[in-house]
């Protein structure tokens, strides 16, 4: 084994210099009890900074829209492109940060898409296209998407039951819009509402016990 | 459809996921050095056998609205060659993984555990069984193959409290029983026997002095800087005895002295404080392998009298002994239980609890110079005992600390720190070697400079 005369220590491993004082070592090299692990500069940290910066930029671009007059005709196309880019970027960010939990991602996606479209509608002189078409279609599509996902990737019930439940509950929102008379054409809302109710009923009938168990776990006081 | 068993994480353990960070992932490692190169296949078999006997270790950590909770899982552990840094993160939110790993490198076996799952004593039970199972396979015939694993005690710990049913009950029951927080199991036992002595907690009054804390430059990728010093245990014991102090406090005083000599920021009247965990199972019988310890804080202010290592050690020992009594610890335990039961504490949503707990953790850290942990002398079941040399114990750290463990006459001190500086360890080693103790050093390469040229 190697030895450091300055520290009067024996040093294990293939060190050229004493890890404590940097002095010369003498003696035979023995294998180190620790592997040399290459440095890993955390990708996670870089990612976190990127996400935070992006979120800031996205939030600012949404807010900036308020500065322009709502009826500015010449801004129409430009505004849509701008909002479109910001929204896409937001969806990408959510997909990256929630990639480990698909069910959670879907809830975030529905909530964000609905909020952005309503805001967008408001910015473009509120004609109700968001609550009439976009929100019901996004909700219905996400429920359908969820049903397919659960089948295809065989998620464990506990993993998806809470967030699937939330997705389905979001699907009930268009019924409220319908009742409040906010929608022009009732068909999309009606379809989405019916789908949600069907899925809720199905979920409770087939997996009622499991749903209760999972909720009891998550909400345990 | 499977309904998973789950158990809420107790308050004491909630601090670990809350205070986890890049620098300190709240992971600790217990290891053993064998007298031959580890056979990964046999180790895997041994791991599977041990895993069956420790339902708690099947748990994954999940996040609820109000609490973290441990949930039973179907995951199986796999031994891996060591390719990550010492005490690399284990728990990552949204990624469901077991809360421990078993690594091997050359002659060494390491068990790394996320601290929310278990404490050092609980993990030592697991490692002891693992080494026992491995050695029985590797050295079949050398010793009678009997289930004596459970009779032999690792150290003087209250191993006897670990009630293991001879006939395995259902896994679900086992999981729930083992995963129940130790505090609650003790409380139940105490309720049958009556209160464990009453009395108001007596807090040392007066303003706390500013405690000296170490600074340094962080390791490049925030890995734990790990250095270990091995030495004959008897020599250290003799040295401590000559000074009239217990070994843990003697080493703590030595640690203070090493820092005092090497840190330029120390002034003549600096106060040094250390936190020392005490295994509560020694006082309150518990079968739980969960976290069950209390930390005792001891301090010394220099420049007010005898500052020799022996005197400091005796002073620390006095303060420690006053706190490490059944009565004092019982008060702490009851306070813990009260907080656990305190209704407002329950309805605080978990993310907010996380913030509170990490603030508490931060405040605690501010009043500490170092942390010390001693697992004591370990005895392994028979074939393993003869083929295991040194054992080691390392904890990820937000501040410099050392962990001690003794096996086969060898005392190993695992120094960990978030900083690259090693001056305090150098001084510590020189103090020991100056006293005639033969010290050997093993280190994990941590800096760019140290890693350069390796494998070239
Ligand atoms: Zn040296």
GROMACS .gro file of N, CA and C in nm, chain B residues 32 131 174 240 252 322 328 334 348 429:
model
   30
  253UNK      N    1  -1.957  -0.313   0.364
  253UNK     CA    2  -1.873  -0.415   0.426
  253UNK      C    3  -1.766  -0.456   0.325
  352UNK      N    4  -2.553  -0.990   0.439
  352UNK     CA    5  -2.419  -1.048   0.446
  352UNK      C    6  -2.425  -1.192   0.494
  395UNK      N    7  -4.745  -0.800   0.706
  395UNK     CA    8  -4.606  -0.771   0.736
  395UNK      C    9  -4.570  -0.629   0.697
  461UNK      N   10  -0.902   0.715   2.418
  461UNK     CA   11  -1.016   0.783   2.478
  461UNK      C   12  -1.021   0.755   2.628
  473UNK      N   13  -1.528   1.331   1.862
  473UNK     CA   14  -1.592   1.460   1.833
  473UNK      C   15  -1.499   1.575   1.873
  543UNK      N   16  -2.637   1.382   2.998
  543UNK     CA   17  -2.752   1.444   3.062
  543UNK      C   18  -2.875   1.435   2.972
  549UNK      N   19  -3.525   1.212   2.958
  549UNK     CA   20  -3.514   1.324   2.865
  549UNK      C   21  -3.562   1.284   2.726
  555UNK      N   22  -4.256   1.208   2.350
  555UNK     CA   23  -4.395   1.250   2.370
  555UNK      C   24  -4.425   1.378   2.294
  569UNK      N   25  -5.251   2.087   0.723
  569UNK     CA   26  -5.165   2.166   0.635
  569UNK      C   27  -5.131   2.083   0.512
  650UNK      N   28  -0.647   1.314   1.085
  650UNK     CA   29  -0.561   1.197   1.066
  650UNK      C   30  -0.426   1.218   1.133
   0.00000   0.00000   0.00000
